[in-house]
PDB file of C-alpha atoms in Angstrom:
ATOM      1  CA  UNK A 176       0.000   0.000   0.000  1.00  0.00           C
ATOM      2  CA  UNK A 177       1.104   3.577  -0.623  1.00  0.00           C
ATOM      3  CA  UNK A 178      -0.292   7.070  -0.123  1.00  0.00           C
ATOM      4  CA  UNK A 179      -1.418   9.196  -3.045  1.00  0.00           C
ATOM      5  CA  UNK A 180      -3.283  12.401  -3.726  1.00  0.00           C
ATOM      6  CA  UNK A 181      -6.413  11.367  -5.609  1.00  0.00           C
ATOM      7  CA  UNK A 182      -8.579  13.784  -7.580  1.00  0.00           C
ATOM      8  CA  UNK A 183     -12.142  12.607  -8.156  1.00  0.00           C
ATOM      9  CA  UNK A 184     -15.214  14.174  -9.719  1.00  0.00           C
ATOM     10  CA  UNK A 185     -18.906  13.643  -9.032  1.00  0.00           C
ATOM     11  CA  UNK A 186     -21.137  15.552 -11.405  1.00  0.00           C
ATOM     12  CA  UNK A 187     -19.586  19.006 -11.643  1.00  0.00           C
ATOM     13  CA  UNK A 188     -17.873  18.810  -8.255  1.00  0.00           C
ATOM     14  CA  UNK A 189     -14.177  17.980  -8.020  1.00  0.00           C
ATOM     15  CA  UNK A 190     -12.598  16.740  -4.796  1.00  0.00           C
ATOM     16  CA  UNK A 191      -9.059  15.814  -3.754  1.00  0.00           C
ATOM     17  CA  UNK A 192      -7.997  13.637  -0.847  1.00  0.00           C
ATOM     18  CA  UNK A 193      -5.068  11.673   0.548  1.00  0.00           C
ATOM     19  CA  UNK A 194      -5.860   8.062  -0.329  1.00  0.00           C
ATOM     20  CA  UNK A 195      -4.269   4.706   0.426  1.00  0.00           C
ATOM     21  CA  UNK A 196      -3.859   2.630  -2.754  1.00  0.00           C
ATOM     22  CA  UNK A 197      -2.164  -0.549  -3.922  1.00  0.00           C
ATOM     23  CA  UNK A 198      -0.325  -1.375  -7.131  1.00  0.00           C
ATOM     24  CA  UNK A 199      -3.464  -2.828  -8.748  1.00  0.00           C
ATOM     25  CA  UNK A 200      -4.980   0.660  -8.798  1.00  0.00           C
ATOM     26  CA  UNK A 201      -2.198   2.037 -11.000  1.00  0.00           C
ATOM     27  CA  UNK A 202      -2.690   2.427 -14.753  1.00  0.00           C
ATOM     28  CA  UNK A 203      -0.862   0.368 -17.360  1.00  0.00           C
ATOM     29  CA  UNK A 204       2.806   0.983 -18.104  1.00  0.00           C
ATOM     30  CA  UNK A 205       6.156  -0.685 -18.746  1.00  0.00           C
ATOM     31  CA  UNK A 206       7.913   0.440 -15.568  1.00  0.00           C
ATOM     32  CA  UNK A 207       6.845   0.563 -11.924  1.00  0.00           C
ATOM     33  CA  UNK A 208       8.671   3.283  -9.985  1.00  0.00           C
ATOM     34  CA  UNK A 209       8.898   3.832  -6.244  1.00  0.00           C
ATOM     35  CA  UNK A 210       8.467   7.587  -6.119  1.00  0.00           C
ATOM     36  CA  UNK A 211      10.750   9.149  -3.521  1.00  0.00           C
ATOM     37  CA  UNK A 212      10.177  12.822  -4.330  1.00  0.00           C
ATOM     38  CA  UNK A 213       7.830  14.905  -6.423  1.00  0.00           C
ATOM     39  CA  UNK A 214       7.236  18.630  -6.583  1.00  0.00           C
ATOM     40  CA  UNK A 215       4.441  21.167  -6.768  1.00  0.00           C
ATOM     41  CA  UNK A 216       4.252  23.194  -9.979  1.00  0.00           C
ATOM     42  CA  UNK A 217       1.778  25.829 -11.155  1.00  0.00           C
ATOM     43  CA  UNK A 218       0.038  23.218 -13.317  1.00  0.00           C
ATOM     44  CA  UNK A 219      -0.205  20.821 -10.359  1.00  0.00           C
ATOM     45  CA  UNK A 220      -1.769  23.566  -8.264  1.00  0.00           C
ATOM     46  CA  UNK A 221      -4.364  24.247 -10.965  1.00  0.00           C
ATOM     47  CA  UNK A 222      -5.184  20.527 -11.102  1.00  0.00           C
ATOM     48  CA  UNK A 223      -5.471  20.101  -7.321  1.00  0.00           C
ATOM     49  CA  UNK A 224      -7.590  23.214  -6.767  1.00  0.00           C
ATOM     50  CA  UNK A 225      -9.689  22.756  -9.903  1.00  0.00           C
ATOM     51  CA  UNK A 226      -8.987  26.352 -10.938  1.00  0.00           C
ATOM     52  CA  UNK A 227      -7.827  25.259 -14.389  1.00  0.00           C
ATOM     53  CA  UNK A 228      -8.901  22.495 -16.820  1.00  0.00           C
ATOM     54  CA  UNK A 229      -5.748  20.434 -16.300  1.00  0.00           C
ATOM     55  CA  UNK A 230      -7.166  17.024 -15.393  1.00  0.00           C
ATOM     56  CA  UNK A 231      -8.394  15.180 -18.484  1.00  0.00           C
ATOM     57  CA  UNK A 232      -9.825  12.085 -16.807  1.00  0.00           C
ATOM     58  CA  UNK A 233     -11.021  11.067 -13.356  1.00  0.00           C
ATOM     59  CA  UNK A 234      -9.983   9.682 -10.979  1.00  0.00           C
ATOM     60  CA  UNK A 235      -6.392  10.872 -11.349  1.00  0.00           C
ATOM     61  CA  UNK A 236      -3.244  11.220  -9.274  1.00  0.00           C
ATOM     62  CA  UNK A 237      -1.753  14.676 -10.037  1.00  0.00           C
ATOM     63  CA  UNK A 238       1.929  15.528 -10.228  1.00  0.00           C
ATOM     64  CA  UNK A 239       3.737  16.289 -13.483  1.00  0.00           C
ATOM     65  CA  UNK A 240       7.135  15.395 -11.966  1.00  0.00           C
ATOM     66  CA  UNK A 241       8.554  12.391 -10.162  1.00  0.00           C
ATOM     67  CA  UNK A 242      11.914  10.925  -9.220  1.00  0.00           C
ATOM     68  CA  UNK A 243      12.721   7.608  -7.623  1.00  0.00           C
ATOM     69  CA  UNK A 244      13.815   4.017  -8.152  1.00  0.00           C
ATOM     70  CA  UNK A 245      12.654   1.359 -10.603  1.00  0.00           C
ATOM     71  CA  UNK A 246      10.853  -1.498  -8.836  1.00  0.00           C
ATOM     72  CA  UNK A 247       9.786  -3.542 -11.872  1.00  0.00           C
ATOM     73  CA  UNK A 248      10.498  -3.123 -15.593  1.00  0.00           C
ATOM     74  CA  UNK A 249       9.251  -4.867 -18.703  1.00  0.00           C
ATOM     75  CA  UNK A 250      11.565  -2.740 -20.857  1.00  0.00           C
ATOM     76  CA  UNK A 251      15.222  -3.613 -21.361  1.00  0.00           C
ATOM     77  CA  UNK A 252      16.330   0.009 -21.053  1.00  0.00           C
ATOM     78  CA  UNK A 253      15.603   0.010 -17.318  1.00  0.00           C
ATOM     79  CA  UNK A 254      16.320  -2.482 -14.560  1.00  0.00           C
ATOM     80  CA  UNK A 255      15.298  -2.828 -10.943  1.00  0.00           C
ATOM     81  CA  UNK A 256      17.249  -0.339  -8.848  1.00  0.00           C
ATOM     82  CA  UNK A 257      17.805   2.227 -11.620  1.00  0.00           C
ATOM     83  CA  UNK A 258      17.358   5.825 -10.503  1.00  0.00           C
ATOM     84  CA  UNK A 259      15.052   7.750 -12.833  1.00  0.00           C
ATOM     85  CA  UNK A 260      13.101  10.966 -13.224  1.00  0.00           C
ATOM     86  CA  UNK A 261      10.099  11.958 -15.283  1.00  0.00           C
ATOM     87  CA  UNK A 262       8.497  15.227 -16.273  1.00  0.00           C
ATOM     88  CA  UNK A 263       5.890  15.983 -18.905  1.00  0.00           C
ATOM     89  CA  UNK A 264       4.252  13.581 -21.382  1.00  0.00           C
ATOM     90  CA  UNK A 265       0.788  14.275 -19.952  1.00  0.00           C
ATOM     91  CA  UNK A 266       1.626  12.698 -16.606  1.00  0.00           C
ATOM     92  CA  UNK A 267      -0.528  14.348 -13.942  1.00  0.00           C
ATOM     93  CA  UNK A 268      -2.993  15.387 -16.654  1.00  0.00           C
ATOM     94  CA  UNK A 269      -4.065  12.300 -18.615  1.00  0.00           C
ATOM     95  CA  UNK A 270      -1.924   9.658 -16.871  1.00  0.00           C
ATOM     96  CA  UNK A 271      -1.520   9.173 -13.122  1.00  0.00           C
ATOM     97  CA  UNK A 272       1.364  11.255 -11.875  1.00  0.00           C
ATOM     98  CA  UNK A 273       4.009  11.670  -9.236  1.00  0.00           C
ATOM     99  CA  UNK A 274       2.165  12.866  -6.127  1.00  0.00           C
ATOM    100  CA  UNK A 275       2.062   9.303  -4.825  1.00  0.00           C
ATOM    101  CA  UNK A 276       4.356   6.699  -3.349  1.00  0.00           C
ATOM    102  CA  UNK A 277       4.417   4.669  -6.559  1.00  0.00           C
ATOM    103  CA  UNK A 278       3.786   5.232 -10.284  1.00  0.00           C
ATOM    104  CA  UNK A 279       3.484   2.972 -13.299  1.00  0.00           C
ATOM    105  CA  UNK A 280       4.594   4.733 -16.489  1.00  0.00           C
ATOM    106  CA  UNK A 281       5.906   4.217 -20.002  1.00  0.00           C
ATOM    107  CA  UNK A 282       9.624   3.546 -20.308  1.00  0.00           C
ATOM    108  CA  UNK A 283       9.675   6.054 -23.174  1.00  0.00           C
ATOM    109  CA  UNK A 284       9.037   8.860 -20.677  1.00  0.00           C
ATOM    110  CA  UNK A 285      11.874   8.127 -18.257  1.00  0.00           C
ATOM    111  CA  UNK A 286      15.239   9.864 -18.038  1.00  0.00           C
ATOM    112  CA  UNK A 287      18.106   8.326 -16.047  1.00  0.00           C
ATOM    113  CA  UNK A 288      18.767  10.485 -13.007  1.00  0.00           C
ATOM    114  CA  UNK A 289      21.871  12.640 -13.697  1.00  0.00           C
ATOM    115  CA  UNK A 290      24.725  11.722 -11.378  1.00  0.00           C
ATOM    116  CA  UNK A 291      25.015  15.332 -10.191  1.00  0.00           C
ATOM    117  CA  UNK A 292      21.626  15.142  -8.449  1.00  0.00           C
ATOM    118  CA  UNK A 293      19.872  12.969  -5.930  1.00  0.00           C
ATOM    119  CA  UNK A 294      16.119  12.542  -6.361  1.00  0.00           C
ATOM    120  CA  UNK A 295      15.283  15.451  -4.067  1.00  0.00           C
ATOM    121  CA  UNK A 296      17.435  17.953  -5.941  1.00  0.00           C
ATOM    122  CA  UNK A 297      16.173  16.664  -9.279  1.00  0.00           C
ATOM    123  CA  UNK A 298      12.675  17.505  -8.081  1.00  0.00           C
ATOM    124  CA  UNK A 299      13.798  20.863  -6.707  1.00  0.00           C
ATOM    125  CA  UNK A 300      14.433  21.543 -10.381  1.00  0.00           C
ATOM    126  CA  UNK A 301      11.575  19.495 -11.838  1.00  0.00           C
ATOM    127  CA  UNK A 302       9.529  20.893 -14.688  1.00  0.00           C
ATOM    128  CA  UNK A 303      10.339  24.441 -13.539  1.00  0.00           C
ATOM    129  CA  UNK A 304      14.101  23.982 -13.893  1.00  0.00           C
ATOM    130  CA  UNK A 305      13.714  21.931 -17.039  1.00  0.00           C
ATOM    131  CA  UNK A 306      11.560  24.659 -18.602  1.00  0.00           C
ATOM    132  CA  UNK A 307      13.998  27.381 -17.561  1.00  0.00           C
ATOM    133  CA  UNK A 308      16.810  25.451 -19.246  1.00  0.00           C
ATOM    134  CA  UNK A 309      14.770  25.013 -22.430  1.00  0.00           C
ATOM    135  CA  UNK A 310      14.147  28.779 -22.455  1.00  0.00           C
ATOM    136  CA  UNK A 311      17.836  29.590 -22.121  1.00  0.00           C
ATOM    137  CA  UNK A 312      18.691  27.072 -24.846  1.00  0.00           C
ATOM    138  CA  UNK A 313      16.094  28.581 -27.185  1.00  0.00           C
ATOM    139  CA  UNK A 314      17.369  32.121 -26.644  1.00  0.00           C
ATOM    140  CA  UNK A 315      20.961  31.057 -27.280  1.00  0.00           C
ATOM    141  CA  UNK A 316      19.950  29.267 -30.477  1.00  0.00           C
ATOM    142  CA  UNK A 317      18.233  32.515 -31.519  1.00  0.00           C
ATOM    143  CA  UNK A 318      21.527  34.359 -31.152  1.00  0.00           C
ATOM    144  CA  UNK A 319      21.571  35.637 -27.576  1.00  0.00           C
ATOM    145  CA  UNK A 320      25.028  36.117 -26.069  1.00  0.00           C
ATOM    146  CA  UNK A 321      26.046  37.793 -22.797  1.00  0.00           C
ATOM    147  CA  UNK A 322      27.547  40.827 -24.516  1.00  0.00           C
ATOM    148  CA  UNK A 323      24.257  41.868 -26.138  1.00  0.00           C
ATOM    149  CA  UNK A 324      22.623  43.318 -23.046  1.00  0.00           C
ATOM    150  CA  UNK A 325      20.230  42.575 -20.176  1.00  0.00           C
ATOM    151  CA  UNK A 326      17.826  39.632 -20.201  1.00  0.00           C
ATOM    152  CA  UNK A 327      14.421  40.096 -18.571  1.00  0.00           C
ATOM    153  CA  UNK A 328      12.909  37.274 -16.489  1.00  0.00           C
ATOM    154  CA  UNK A 329       9.274  37.547 -15.400  1.00  0.00           C
ATOM    155  CA  UNK A 330       7.763  35.770 -12.421  1.00  0.00           C
ATOM    156  CA  UNK A 331      11.247  35.853 -10.951  1.00  0.00           C
ATOM    157  CA  UNK A 332      10.238  34.837  -7.423  1.00  0.00           C
ATOM    158  CA  UNK A 333       8.643  31.649  -8.739  1.00  0.00           C
ATOM    159  CA  UNK A 334      10.239  28.369  -9.751  1.00  0.00           C
ATOM    160  CA  UNK A 335      10.899  28.915 -13.462  1.00  0.00           C
ATOM    161  CA  UNK A 336      11.940  32.517 -12.944  1.00  0.00           C
ATOM    162  CA  UNK A 337      14.259  31.842 -10.018  1.00  0.00           C
ATOM    163  CA  UNK A 338      16.073  29.000 -11.756  1.00  0.00           C
ATOM    164  CA  UNK A 339      16.293  31.059 -14.963  1.00  0.00           C
ATOM    165  CA  UNK A 340      18.022  33.835 -13.008  1.00  0.00           C
ATOM    166  CA  UNK A 341      20.476  31.308 -11.595  1.00  0.00           C
ATOM    167  CA  UNK A 342      21.266  29.793 -15.001  1.00  0.00           C
ATOM    168  CA  UNK A 343      21.636  33.117 -16.805  1.00  0.00           C
ATOM    169  CA  UNK A 344      23.934  34.491 -14.119  1.00  0.00           C
ATOM    170  CA  UNK A 345      26.065  31.344 -14.227  1.00  0.00           C
ATOM    171  CA  UNK A 346      26.401  31.726 -18.016  1.00  0.00           C
ATOM    172  CA  UNK A 347      27.601  35.330 -17.739  1.00  0.00           C
ATOM    173  CA  UNK A 348      24.390  37.198 -18.558  1.00  0.00           C
ATOM    174  CA  UNK A 349      22.937  40.195 -16.705  1.00  0.00           C
ATOM    175  CA  UNK A 350      19.434  38.952 -15.811  1.00  0.00           C
ATOM    176  CA  UNK A 351      16.824  41.487 -14.734  1.00  0.00           C
ATOM    177  CA  UNK A 352      14.125  40.157 -12.402  1.00  0.00           C
ATOM    178  CA  UNK A 353      10.535  41.279 -12.876  1.00  0.00           C
ATOM    179  CA  UNK A 354       8.322  40.639  -9.851  1.00  0.00           C
ATOM    180  CA  UNK A 355       5.178  41.820  -8.164  1.00  0.00           C
ATOM    181  CA  UNK A 356       6.812  41.109  -4.798  1.00  0.00           C
ATOM    182  CA  UNK A 357       9.368  43.874  -4.139  1.00  0.00           C
ATOM    183  CA  UNK A 358      10.047  42.430  -0.684  1.00  0.00           C
ATOM    184  CA  UNK A 359      11.868  39.565  -2.445  1.00  0.00           C
ATOM    185  CA  UNK A 360      14.564  41.852  -3.903  1.00  0.00           C
ATOM    186  CA  UNK A 361      17.407  40.523  -1.738  1.00  0.00           C
ATOM    187  CA  UNK A 362      16.415  36.933  -2.494  1.00  0.00           C
ATOM    188  CA  UNK A 363      16.395  37.637  -6.240  1.00  0.00           C
ATOM    189  CA  UNK A 364      19.782  39.351  -6.148  1.00  0.00           C
ATOM    190  CA  UNK A 365      21.098  36.291  -4.341  1.00  0.00           C
ATOM    191  CA  UNK A 366      20.028  34.178  -7.326  1.00  0.00           C
ATOM    192  CA  UNK A 367      21.892  36.451  -9.710  1.00  0.00           C
ATOM    193  CA  UNK A 368      19.550  39.304 -10.617  1.00  0.00           C
ATOM    194  CA  UNK A 369      21.465  42.419 -11.616  1.00  0.00           C
ATOM    195  CA  UNK A 370      18.361  44.622 -11.334  1.00  0.00           C
ATOM    196  CA  UNK A 371      14.789  44.368 -10.024  1.00  0.00           C
ATOM    197  CA  UNK A 372      11.839  45.845 -11.921  1.00  0.00           C
ATOM    198  CA  UNK A 373       8.193  45.968 -10.898  1.00  0.00           C
ATOM    199  CA  UNK A 374       5.421  44.174 -12.714  1.00  0.00           C
ATOM    200  CA  UNK A 375       3.089  47.184 -12.742  1.00  0.00           C
ATOM    201  CA  UNK A 376       4.676  48.778 -15.796  1.00  0.00           C
ATOM    202  CA  UNK A 377       3.610  45.754 -17.851  1.00  0.00           C
ATOM    203  CA  UNK A 378       0.225  45.133 -16.257  1.00  0.00           C
ATOM    204  CA  UNK A 379      -1.707  47.004 -18.960  1.00  0.00           C
ATOM    205  CA  UNK A 380      -1.202  47.032 -22.732  1.00  0.00           C
ATOM    206  CA  UNK A 381       1.308  49.691 -23.747  1.00  0.00           C
ATOM    207  CA  UNK A 382       2.224  51.297 -27.067  1.00  0.00           C
ATOM    208  CA  UNK A 383       3.071  48.972 -29.969  1.00  0.00           C
ATOM    209  CA  UNK A 384       6.725  49.978 -29.625  1.00  0.00           C
ATOM    210  CA  UNK A 385       8.456  51.268 -26.535  1.00  0.00           C
ATOM    211  CA  UNK A 386      12.062  51.895 -25.640  1.00  0.00           C
ATOM    212  CA  UNK A 387      14.221  48.973 -26.726  1.00  0.00           C
ATOM    213  CA  UNK A 388      15.568  47.611 -23.419  1.00  0.00           C
ATOM    214  CA  UNK A 389      16.010  43.842 -23.505  1.00  0.00           C
ATOM    215  CA  UNK A 390      18.449  41.677 -25.427  1.00  0.00           C
ATOM    216  CA  UNK A 391      16.211  38.717 -24.589  1.00  0.00           C
ATOM    217  CA  UNK A 392      13.495  37.653 -22.187  1.00  0.00           C
ATOM    218  CA  UNK A 393      11.989  34.622 -20.477  1.00  0.00           C
ATOM    219  CA  UNK A 394       8.278  35.039 -19.773  1.00  0.00           C
ATOM    220  CA  UNK A 395       6.006  32.923 -17.591  1.00  0.00           C
ATOM    221  CA  UNK A 396       3.099  35.381 -17.609  1.00  0.00           C
ATOM    222  CA  UNK A 397       1.660  35.813 -21.094  1.00  0.00           C
ATOM    223  CA  UNK A 398      -1.108  38.362 -21.621  1.00  0.00           C
ATOM    224  CA  UNK A 399      -0.300  42.057 -21.383  1.00  0.00           C
ATOM    225  CA  UNK A 400       3.067  41.290 -19.795  1.00  0.00           C
ATOM    226  CA  UNK A 401       4.264  39.341 -22.814  1.00  0.00           C
ATOM    227  CA  UNK A 402       2.863  41.994 -25.147  1.00  0.00           C
ATOM    228  CA  UNK A 403       4.798  44.682 -23.254  1.00  0.00           C
ATOM    229  CA  UNK A 404       7.994  42.656 -23.503  1.00  0.00           C
ATOM    230  CA  UNK A 405       7.578  42.266 -27.268  1.00  0.00           C
ATOM    231  CA  UNK A 406       7.306  46.038 -27.619  1.00  0.00           C
ATOM    232  CA  UNK A 407      10.480  46.684 -25.618  1.00  0.00           C
ATOM    233  CA  UNK A 408      12.867  44.067 -27.055  1.00  0.00           C
ATOM    234  CA  UNK A 409      15.976  45.230 -28.853  1.00  0.00           C
ATOM    235  CA  UNK A 410      16.122  44.728 -32.638  1.00  0.00           C
ATOM    236  CA  UNK A 411      16.368  41.030 -33.554  1.00  0.00           C
ATOM    237  CA  UNK A 412      16.019  39.945 -29.947  1.00  0.00           C
ATOM    238  CA  UNK A 413      13.746  37.121 -28.817  1.00  0.00           C
ATOM    239  CA  UNK A 414      11.459  36.242 -25.926  1.00  0.00           C
ATOM    240  CA  UNK A 415      10.923  32.639 -24.798  1.00  0.00           C
ATOM    241  CA  UNK A 416       7.300  32.223 -23.696  1.00  0.00           C
ATOM    242  CA  UNK A 417       6.538  29.338 -21.349  1.00  0.00           C
ATOM    243  CA  UNK A 418       3.552  30.319 -19.193  1.00  0.00           C
ATOM    244  CA  UNK A 419       0.193  32.038 -18.919  1.00  0.00           C
ATOM    245  CA  UNK A 420      -0.043  33.200 -15.317  1.00  0.00           C
ATOM    246  CA  UNK A 421      -1.272  36.623 -16.489  1.00  0.00           C
ATOM    247  CA  UNK A 422      -3.618  35.290 -19.171  1.00  0.00           C
ATOM    248  CA  UNK A 423      -3.839  33.472 -22.484  1.00  0.00           C
ATOM    249  CA  UNK A 424      -4.615  36.552 -24.603  1.00  0.00           C
ATOM    250  CA  UNK A 425      -1.778  38.354 -26.369  1.00  0.00           C
ATOM    251  CA  UNK A 426      -2.712  41.989 -27.083  1.00  0.00           C
ATOM    252  CA  UNK A 427       0.247  42.733 -29.330  1.00  0.00           C
ATOM    253  CA  UNK A 428       0.578  44.277 -32.808  1.00  0.00           C
ATOM    254  CA  UNK A 429       2.852  43.178 -35.627  1.00  0.00           C
ATOM    255  CA  UNK A 430       4.970  46.337 -35.158  1.00  0.00           C
ATOM    256  CA  UNK A 431       7.823  44.824 -33.094  1.00  0.00           C
ATOM    257  CA  UNK A 432       8.001  41.838 -35.428  1.00  0.00           C
ATOM    258  CA  UNK A 433       8.245  43.788 -38.684  1.00  0.00           C
ATOM    259  CA  UNK A 434       9.999  46.943 -37.467  1.00  0.00           C
ATOM    260  CA  UNK A 435      12.510  45.374 -35.063  1.00  0.00           C
ATOM    261  CA  UNK A 436      12.581  41.807 -36.325  1.00  0.00           C
ATOM    262  CA  UNK A 437      11.935  40.277 -32.923  1.00  0.00           C
ATOM    263  CA  UNK A 438      11.099  36.585 -32.395  1.00  0.00           C
ATOM    264  CA  UNK A 439       8.552  34.920 -30.123  1.00  0.00           C
ATOM    265  CA  UNK A 440       9.789  31.467 -29.113  1.00  0.00           C
ATOM    266  CA  UNK A 441       7.248  29.009 -27.742  1.00  0.00           C
ATOM    267  CA  UNK A 442       8.546  26.561 -25.126  1.00  0.00           C
ATOM    268  CA  UNK A 443       6.854  23.166 -24.805  1.00  0.00           C
ATOM    269  CA  UNK A 444       8.115  21.169 -21.834  1.00  0.00           C
ATOM    270  CA  UNK A 445       5.434  18.458 -22.077  1.00  0.00           C
ATOM    271  CA  UNK A 446       6.229  16.809 -25.412  1.00  0.00           C
ATOM    272  CA  UNK A 447       9.846  17.934 -25.791  1.00  0.00           C
ATOM    273  CA  UNK A 448      11.727  15.277 -27.844  1.00  0.00           C
ATOM    274  CA  UNK A 449      13.866  12.935 -25.771  1.00  0.00           C
ATOM    275  CA  UNK A 450      17.256  14.054 -27.214  1.00  0.00           C
ATOM    276  CA  UNK A 451      16.465  17.684 -26.319  1.00  0.00           C
ATOM    277  CA  UNK A 452      15.122  16.550 -22.954  1.00  0.00           C
ATOM    278  CA  UNK A 453      18.314  14.650 -22.100  1.00  0.00           C
ATOM    279  CA  UNK A 454      20.471  17.554 -23.265  1.00  0.00           C
ATOM    280  CA  UNK A 455      18.560  19.986 -21.037  1.00  0.00           C
ATOM    281  CA  UNK A 456      18.984  17.754 -17.983  1.00  0.00           C
ATOM    282  CA  UNK A 457      22.670  17.348 -18.739  1.00  0.00           C
ATOM    283  CA  UNK A 458      23.115  21.115 -18.962  1.00  0.00           C
ATOM    284  CA  UNK A 459      21.279  21.524 -15.673  1.00  0.00           C
ATOM    285  CA  UNK A 460      23.683  19.040 -14.099  1.00  0.00           C
ATOM    286  CA  UNK A 461      26.610  21.120 -15.362  1.00  0.00           C
ATOM    287  CA  UNK A 462      25.273  24.593 -14.520  1.00  0.00           C
ATOM    288  CA  UNK A 463      23.132  24.445 -11.376  1.00  0.00           C
ATOM    289  CA  UNK A 464      24.649  25.711  -8.146  1.00  0.00           C
ATOM    290  CA  UNK A 465      23.235  23.152  -5.706  1.00  0.00           C
ATOM    291  CA  UNK A 466      23.747  25.458  -2.725  1.00  0.00           C
ATOM    292  CA  UNK A 467      21.580  28.133  -4.374  1.00  0.00           C
ATOM    293  CA  UNK A 468      19.059  25.476  -5.391  1.00  0.00           C
ATOM    294  CA  UNK A 469      18.814  24.200  -1.827  1.00  0.00           C
ATOM    295  CA  UNK A 470      18.312  27.757  -0.598  1.00  0.00           C
ATOM    296  CA  UNK A 471      15.305  28.311  -2.855  1.00  0.00           C
ATOM    297  CA  UNK A 472      13.688  24.959  -1.997  1.00  0.00           C
ATOM    298  CA  UNK A 473      11.243  24.043   0.771  1.00  0.00           C
ATOM    299  CA  UNK A 474      10.197  20.492   1.624  1.00  0.00           C
ATOM    300  CA  UNK A 475       6.585  19.544   2.386  1.00  0.00           C
ATOM    301  CA  UNK A 476       4.799  16.271   3.098  1.00  0.00           C
ATOM    302  CA  UNK A 477       2.375  14.756   0.614  1.00  0.00           C
ATOM    303  CA  UNK A 478      -0.576  15.589   2.859  1.00  0.00           C
ATOM    304  CA  UNK A 479       0.428  19.278   2.847  1.00  0.00           C
ATOM    305  CA  UNK A 480       0.360  19.591  -0.941  1.00  0.00           C
ATOM    306  CA  UNK A 481      -3.390  20.252  -1.046  1.00  0.00           C
ATOM    307  CA  UNK A 482      -3.145  23.416   1.058  1.00  0.00           C
ATOM    308  CA  UNK A 483       0.126  24.458  -0.586  1.00  0.00           C
ATOM    309  CA  UNK A 484      -1.528  24.341  -4.020  1.00  0.00           C
ATOM    310  CA  UNK A 485      -3.845  27.216  -3.132  1.00  0.00           C
ATOM    311  CA  UNK A 486      -0.996  29.227  -1.644  1.00  0.00           C
ATOM    312  CA  UNK A 487       1.064  28.769  -4.791  1.00  0.00           C
ATOM    313  CA  UNK A 488      -1.699  30.090  -7.044  1.00  0.00           C
ATOM    314  CA  UNK A 489      -2.263  33.031  -4.700  1.00  0.00           C
ATOM    315  CA  UNK A 490       1.395  34.099  -4.918  1.00  0.00           C
ATOM    316  CA  UNK A 491       2.279  32.892  -1.446  1.00  0.00           C
ATOM    317  CA  UNK A 492       5.117  30.561  -2.432  1.00  0.00           C
ATOM    318  CA  UNK A 493       8.692  31.592  -3.142  1.00  0.00           C
ATOM    319  CA  UNK A 494      11.003  29.362  -5.128  1.00  0.00           C
ATOM    320  CA  UNK A 495      10.368  25.622  -5.202  1.00  0.00           C
ATOM    321  CA  UNK A 496       8.329  23.149  -3.184  1.00  0.00           C
ATOM    322  CA  UNK A 497       9.503  19.532  -3.138  1.00  0.00           C
ATOM    323  CA  UNK A 498       7.065  16.906  -1.941  1.00  0.00           C
ATOM    324  CA  UNK A 499       8.191  13.934   0.128  1.00  0.00           C
ATOM    325  CA  UNK A 500       6.086  11.098  -1.257  1.00  0.00           C
ATOM    326  CA  UNK A 501       7.644   8.054   0.424  1.00  0.00           C
TER     327      UNK A 501
END
């Protein structure tokens, strides 16, 4: 038997509880994993609270990330005792996820745990760190280099934003942290922010073109924030868009695209091809300062994840939450 968060739905009412399950309850898959650690992401919080249409079938165990040890495997790529991690592929949305003591998943979704991390630190990164790394990769492929100027990071006090600051600083960039929480300024500077800017200036749609300020940007917000970034990018700069915390609409004109030649780079962490996925995790293993990562991480028990989900959506969580599932 193992504990799991279980989301159920009766009629139009969704409920979530801490349930005791056995292996027979798990869905089909090639590999059975003992989950040692998971994490709480924005998408997980939407699923648990029901504030967003994340869950595609009921009942479902949420959790888009997991890390642990292989217990059984019907696939030759993995053997009992192998240390693995998983993020994306619809886990925690369509397939039972990582907020449980055990998970049965497809071998095609698993990544061997990088030697630089134990399971807890891998989950301190999780989808947030993985997404931040994909954003940095995309900007560099688009031509960003440290000498070109400051790089804006929105949602900087959150998981993606905080890890993005850390990575950019480590690579020699001058990241600028955008946040609606000015009290977190010292924390953000500790992660590598060279400057702190408020979110208010981007809260409402601005002119089609503003002062060109950013050599690149990583945006978790969408909406008017992303539109404002597009209008203030330097010529031929790019923004990597990976979230919609401020809305799905994009009130932007074509002006920055045709007059400054900017690029909007979409980041998909769910169905990222395995070679790109493995490369991102390898880069994280090479670049992440584990002391900084530990400092931005807080551990919670599985039973506490329900309450923490609401706090995360309400802006009451700084950095990363790792969930002890064992």
